[in-house]
């Protein structure tokens, strides 16, 4: 039990020794990224194979399961630390080539540059670039994610050795108003999406007089394609706990809740373990670090409702009610959980709090813009070469993220748009790619920062279809409480479905805009207030695509099934029969070496013929608009 | 509360500072469209229609924006209208538009809103319409739920939670597919729904609507004829029939709320089984007779039995005026004080007990004070079933932060709201309460100043507490000592505290002691004589308080004036111009004993059904069969009336004028809504006509108001009661003078006892008269169903019988296992006095060793087996405890199936 500075220093020493065993190991240390993303890529099998091979070879080694380093495209990731050699990160390791790693590098001296991503630290290995110099890593500033994929998330000592809990240790010696001053100085704004200054929020709650106050960590990451918080919880759970504790001490709360979605079983396991460890060592409990501060943390599993990420709905859910939002004011900082002052901060916000107090406000705001300080994690997904989790200084441009970190668009396709902020955000076109990524600039562009989802789309994406996709999500996730959101999102979806299916009517665009304004202004909570954003931004930047769908029954991206037809060019068909063989509807006829044709009556537009047509022939064409209708006729 | 000034659309208005902008607007006749706001409920802000512009800056919902000084509100800006129009159009396009054929046409809030906001036909034409086709739930006999009509305003959900406290409804599913649903989407009838209809009357559209809604031609304000709460209602009349009832929202008693019986239980009025002509039994068969024939016969026969050979039962269901006339007739015409009524079977100990300790046997407080209590101690009252509207107030008190202690042998619905639930063994109330009092004294939580200044008899009482140490009390009651202690500390700490009780306290051979224990604990903690602070017997029937007040009791004239006091006797002899007996009459149960002994030969029974309602009812049957002459005056041919020589058809409450006095001593008007059914006549009139035929003057009243004038003149506590003063809210006695405003709570400065002090009474614990033994190993206790009233003469005439169709013997699973009984199996319940049959219902709500039954069902006449052992003071039989055995009924399977009824709650 840590009850004094001396105790803490003692523990830190112990932690340093533990960490030494990893970085300056005597026997091989192998780390495998076994966060959810790694596991889905097969990392557990890789780990097993490595263990078996090493055992067979009689090598005494240490195997550590670590979190996610962020390079999803290169999973499963394995890091090999050999005594007196620089650690090397390998990507794309499968049970098949895992043995090579053992034979080549652990038993031998071949660093296997063909699998290596990079080396960690100053020392160099010939033929392998330093990890930090990789194009995908170089523009990043990794702070929140610094320890993710590096330390053992189940070993609290690894966290402590890397500066963990020194922030709490410092904070509990400060007076709450001073902490708030430091928070304000850091310029940290809520990472959940709205970007409200965290220090100010805490100040409201501090000023409330109440015998009971609460801290809630919002870990209900619900945006499709967003997984930043999951990675932090899986890879560095104590960072979040430390933030919760600092927040709790500051406002005078006695209890904290982590509201985490049940779809994150591994994150929940890691959190439960971390809470137990923190309780056992005295970071959670009574008289924390001898400061007189008492605090307990509970986990509440969410049942998978997107709206429960909205803070008032989240409160209702913790209280055991149906997760439906409430009007604000009063804001939760004044009257939240069970009517008591409650601070709700997102996972990343709280992890940032730990960093601010482990380092300093000045250290934190070294990066960022005037109004958006620090770094921010994003999950970069969609049509980019390097998908994954990234952390960048605020103010970086979208272009830098997509082209430099993301490596641009694969398959020589053209960039079309990037969606930020998930279903509440908007689509930003190429003309605005130099928009700096900060709260205010993104808002100006019609999107939002959101919690950090970033989906890149290329020319093969239909923007009306994308709008339909997001509306489909929001209308399903609407809690149904207020009229504009319940009926309005469904109405907009129905219109978008009509447009994508060729039933769009003149006037529909105006109608969508009219509805969108009414829903934005009229809805009770942020879900409804932002749900029309994807529609509004796509209309704003891609109006011509809407018009094409409505007026010419044409899908320029050739995505909307009702508006396209498949056709085989007689000039180019080589009669290879590949399409004939795969067609599930027997819609293609044609003998070998003869020109094939598609029966439009039978065609179900699955696109298989298009995808199997040899690239040298390129005979299957997609028609849309008048051409498609002619084909059909 | 201070007022603030604001302007709405340029109009300067004032509003209390806790008002919302919407409330301020509506109160000043400025309409802002709204769908989810209801004045009885907390605002939810979900319909988003009441948007206004605040201070030229922001647009927000007015229902959740508090008024502020200097605020400028605009309700009609283009921006506001645009948001509202989109919302209204969305609602319109997703709602069936068959308005003209809809039963809610012209009453529908959505219609009103769409009319007000105005929708753009071109716009609406562009919108995509999705037809919903969800099944309609018509399982409830009185109303249906049509989700296709629902606008999801949530008013029903909030009503069921905030007003009724049942929480049967909530939203299910998400987004466009959201619906209001019961738990697991059960049909309403099978859900926890209590059928009160509070949601139905608040539904702004026709999603929850009555099954039949004929418009009434006129409405008549009157008082509900069921329990003692005395809710004010409007009866809807169409032609010559009562077609329904609605709440009187202005009533101070029920404050806009009703229960299932008060709202839907009026079908009995025009029921074909109503008695429409006098009946005379000839050769064992009833024959229709003319009034002259019947009344002459009655007058003749009664003339033969003047004096102690005669007894009359008056009725707690009849008006004050009816009761006054029956007791006057008994005393002045028949020359005896043998007059009693069913209060003897329910609250006699409240009178005998509270008169000793406080000087008055009525509720000390008003119903409206309940929500403000910081502690409510509900002992021996199943309030949600027997006094539903008072139960709403108890739950309201809990919602406001008050503590609730429930003490009851059965786990009743109120327990869900309770902070402390004490499940004591039946009949151990004295031990429980005395044990609590000892804790209060030991913990020094008693109110010394109150005891010293306002009470007497403390020392003797204190001494009697010696026997009630917690280990002994735990042994007697079966309640853990810690829980008793917690309850005692809670009651003594959270003030003001209101103690509520009902039959669970009174229907015992030591009922008077039980009542004295409740008054002792109130005196000990100083919990009496203040607002929201006192002892409150909840009266069972609509006018049981009034019937007592009117002197339908064997020992007192109206206003509890003792018949044995010469000066009082003289006053009534002068007023009634006759000689009166100073010998107190005999009580309810004793009257039947006297009949069996041949002492009483003629009985006049007004509006009561003792064959079902009296303990050990076989002795009632034996007695009435033995009578020389038996007259029953009622609205139906009841089980008791079957034994009568003459049956006189009475008018129901809806067919006569008069007054009822509710449980909080409030005298309220009953108003004639329709003419008496058939040849029936108001009770007072029938009795007067008998008296007149017997040659007595002083019975020539033309209207009940004249009777009330006579009551007023002779009854000090009713001295200020006049019909014209009762128009709005009635008056609470004591109301001694024409300018008295009545008395909301009693004993404010002095107790009503001689000397003005409250009296502590020492008590000892006495076990019930009959305890379980090897032959009769179980305790039977009686209870009430929410859906029925008393012997169910009124409630088994309409939809209520669907809600609860038959008797159930509630039994703990452990006992059922021992007896190898399955749920729903027919059983014989046997006591030393007889046997009844009913299906068993296995439930944890019944404690081990205890079974319970109602007495609503003539096929399972529970009172055949209850014990008629009497409290020596109050003469109330012990219907709450008797020893029984239960065995599987040896019925053939077929007949068993026939007897079992399909839908039971």
PDB file of N, CA and C in Angstrom, chain B residues 749-774:
ATOM      1  N   UNK B 749     -54.073  22.534  19.237  1.00  0.00           N
ATOM      2  CA  UNK B 749     -53.659  23.123  20.513  1.00  0.00           C
ATOM      3  C   UNK B 749     -54.096  22.270  21.696  1.00  0.00           C
ATOM      4  N   UNK B 750     -55.290  21.725  21.576  1.00  0.00           N
ATOM      5  CA  UNK B 750     -55.808  20.868  22.644  1.00  0.00           C
ATOM      6  C   UNK B 750     -56.311  19.587  22.027  1.00  0.00           C
ATOM      7  N   UNK B 751     -56.203  18.523  22.806  1.00  0.00           N
ATOM      8  CA  UNK B 751     -56.854  17.295  22.376  1.00  0.00           C
ATOM      9  C   UNK B 751     -58.336  17.408  22.687  1.00  0.00           C
ATOM     10  N   UNK B 752     -59.126  16.614  21.935  1.00  0.00           N
ATOM     11  CA  UNK B 752     -60.576  16.731  22.093  1.00  0.00           C
ATOM     12  C   UNK B 752     -61.086  16.037  23.366  1.00  0.00           C
ATOM     13  N   UNK B 753     -60.136  15.581  24.203  1.00  0.00           N
ATOM     14  CA  UNK B 753     -60.561  14.912  25.443  1.00  0.00           C
ATOM     15  C   UNK B 753     -60.910  15.949  26.510  1.00  0.00           C
ATOM     16  N   UNK B 754     -61.690  15.529  27.497  1.00  0.00           N
ATOM     17  CA  UNK B 754     -61.920  16.432  28.627  1.00  0.00           C
ATOM     18  C   UNK B 754     -60.560  16.769  29.246  1.00  0.00           C
ATOM     19  N   UNK B 755     -60.284  18.032  29.473  1.00  0.00           N
ATOM     20  CA  UNK B 755     -58.980  18.419  30.008  1.00  0.00           C
ATOM     21  C   UNK B 755     -57.985  18.780  28.930  1.00  0.00           C
ATOM     22  N   UNK B 756     -58.266  18.355  27.682  1.00  0.00           N
ATOM     23  CA  UNK B 756     -57.457  18.801  26.553  1.00  0.00           C
ATOM     24  C   UNK B 756     -56.117  18.112  26.386  1.00  0.00           C
ATOM     25  N   UNK B 757     -55.848  17.065  27.218  1.00  0.00           N
ATOM     26  CA  UNK B 757     -54.555  16.391  27.068  1.00  0.00           C
ATOM     27  C   UNK B 757     -54.695  15.082  26.310  1.00  0.00           C
ATOM     28  N   UNK B 758     -53.630  14.717  25.627  1.00  0.00           N
ATOM     29  CA  UNK B 758     -53.578  13.411  25.009  1.00  0.00           C
ATOM     30  C   UNK B 758     -53.220  12.389  26.069  1.00  0.00           C
ATOM     31  N   UNK B 759     -53.775  11.180  25.951  1.00  0.00           N
ATOM     32  CA  UNK B 759     -53.550  10.221  27.019  1.00  0.00           C
ATOM     33  C   UNK B 759     -52.779   8.996  26.549  1.00  0.00           C
ATOM     34  N   UNK B 760     -51.673   8.727  27.254  1.00  0.00           N
ATOM     35  CA  UNK B 760     -50.954   7.466  27.042  1.00  0.00           C
ATOM     36  C   UNK B 760     -51.712   6.356  27.729  1.00  0.00           C
ATOM     37  N   UNK B 761     -51.765   5.185  27.085  1.00  0.00           N
ATOM     38  CA  UNK B 761     -52.423   4.061  27.739  1.00  0.00           C
ATOM     39  C   UNK B 761     -51.491   2.877  27.815  1.00  0.00           C
ATOM     40  N   UNK B 762     -51.308   2.348  29.022  1.00  0.00           N
ATOM     41  CA  UNK B 762     -50.443   1.175  29.161  1.00  0.00           C
ATOM     42  C   UNK B 762     -51.070  -0.005  28.448  1.00  0.00           C
ATOM     43  N   UNK B 763     -50.243  -0.839  27.849  1.00  0.00           N
ATOM     44  CA  UNK B 763     -50.776  -1.964  27.078  1.00  0.00           C
ATOM     45  C   UNK B 763     -50.026  -3.245  27.407  1.00  0.00           C
ATOM     46  N   UNK B 764     -50.735  -4.346  27.278  1.00  0.00           N
ATOM     47  CA  UNK B 764     -50.062  -5.637  27.339  1.00  0.00           C
ATOM     48  C   UNK B 764     -50.332  -6.374  26.037  1.00  0.00           C
ATOM     49  N   UNK B 765     -49.455  -7.305  25.691  1.00  0.00           N
ATOM     50  CA  UNK B 765     -49.652  -8.052  24.446  1.00  0.00           C
ATOM     51  C   UNK B 765     -50.633  -9.191  24.669  1.00  0.00           C
ATOM     52  N   UNK B 766     -51.655  -9.258  23.803  1.00  0.00           N
ATOM     53  CA  UNK B 766     -52.602 -10.378  23.837  1.00  0.00           C
ATOM     54  C   UNK B 766     -52.570 -11.060  22.478  1.00  0.00           C
ATOM     55  N   UNK B 767     -52.380 -12.346  22.464  1.00  0.00           N
ATOM     56  CA  UNK B 767     -52.370 -13.037  21.169  1.00  0.00           C
ATOM     57  C   UNK B 767     -53.782 -13.085  20.574  1.00  0.00           C
ATOM     58  N   UNK B 768     -53.888 -13.356  19.283  1.00  0.00           N
ATOM     59  CA  UNK B 768     -55.206 -13.488  18.662  1.00  0.00           C
ATOM     60  C   UNK B 768     -56.018 -14.593  19.347  1.00  0.00           C
ATOM     61  N   UNK B 769     -57.346 -14.534  19.173  1.00  0.00           N
ATOM     62  CA  UNK B 769     -58.231 -15.460  19.883  1.00  0.00           C
ATOM     63  C   UNK B 769     -58.010 -16.902  19.439  1.00  0.00           C
ATOM     64  N   UNK B 770     -57.679 -17.061  18.146  1.00  0.00           N
ATOM     65  CA  UNK B 770     -57.524 -18.437  17.669  1.00  0.00           C
ATOM     66  C   UNK B 770     -56.167 -18.552  16.969  1.00  0.00           C
ATOM     67  N   UNK B 771     -55.331 -19.386  17.511  1.00  0.00           N
ATOM     68  CA  UNK B 771     -54.000 -19.555  16.929  1.00  0.00           C
ATOM     69  C   UNK B 771     -53.895 -20.926  16.265  1.00  0.00           C
ATOM     70  N   UNK B 772     -53.003 -21.060  15.320  1.00  0.00           N
ATOM     71  CA  UNK B 772     -52.879 -22.348  14.638  1.00  0.00           C
ATOM     72  C   UNK B 772     -52.493 -23.464  15.608  1.00  0.00           C
ATOM     73  N   UNK B 773     -52.956 -24.650  15.321  1.00  0.00           N
ATOM     74  CA  UNK B 773     -52.566 -25.818  16.123  1.00  0.00           C
ATOM     75  C   UNK B 773     -52.355 -26.985  15.164  1.00  0.00           C
ATOM     76  N   UNK B 774     -52.265 -28.174  15.683  1.00  0.00           N
ATOM     77  CA  UNK B 774     -51.968 -29.308  14.803  1.00  0.00           C
ATOM     78  C   UNK B 774     -53.075 -29.572  13.799  1.00  0.00           C
TER      79      UNK B 774
END
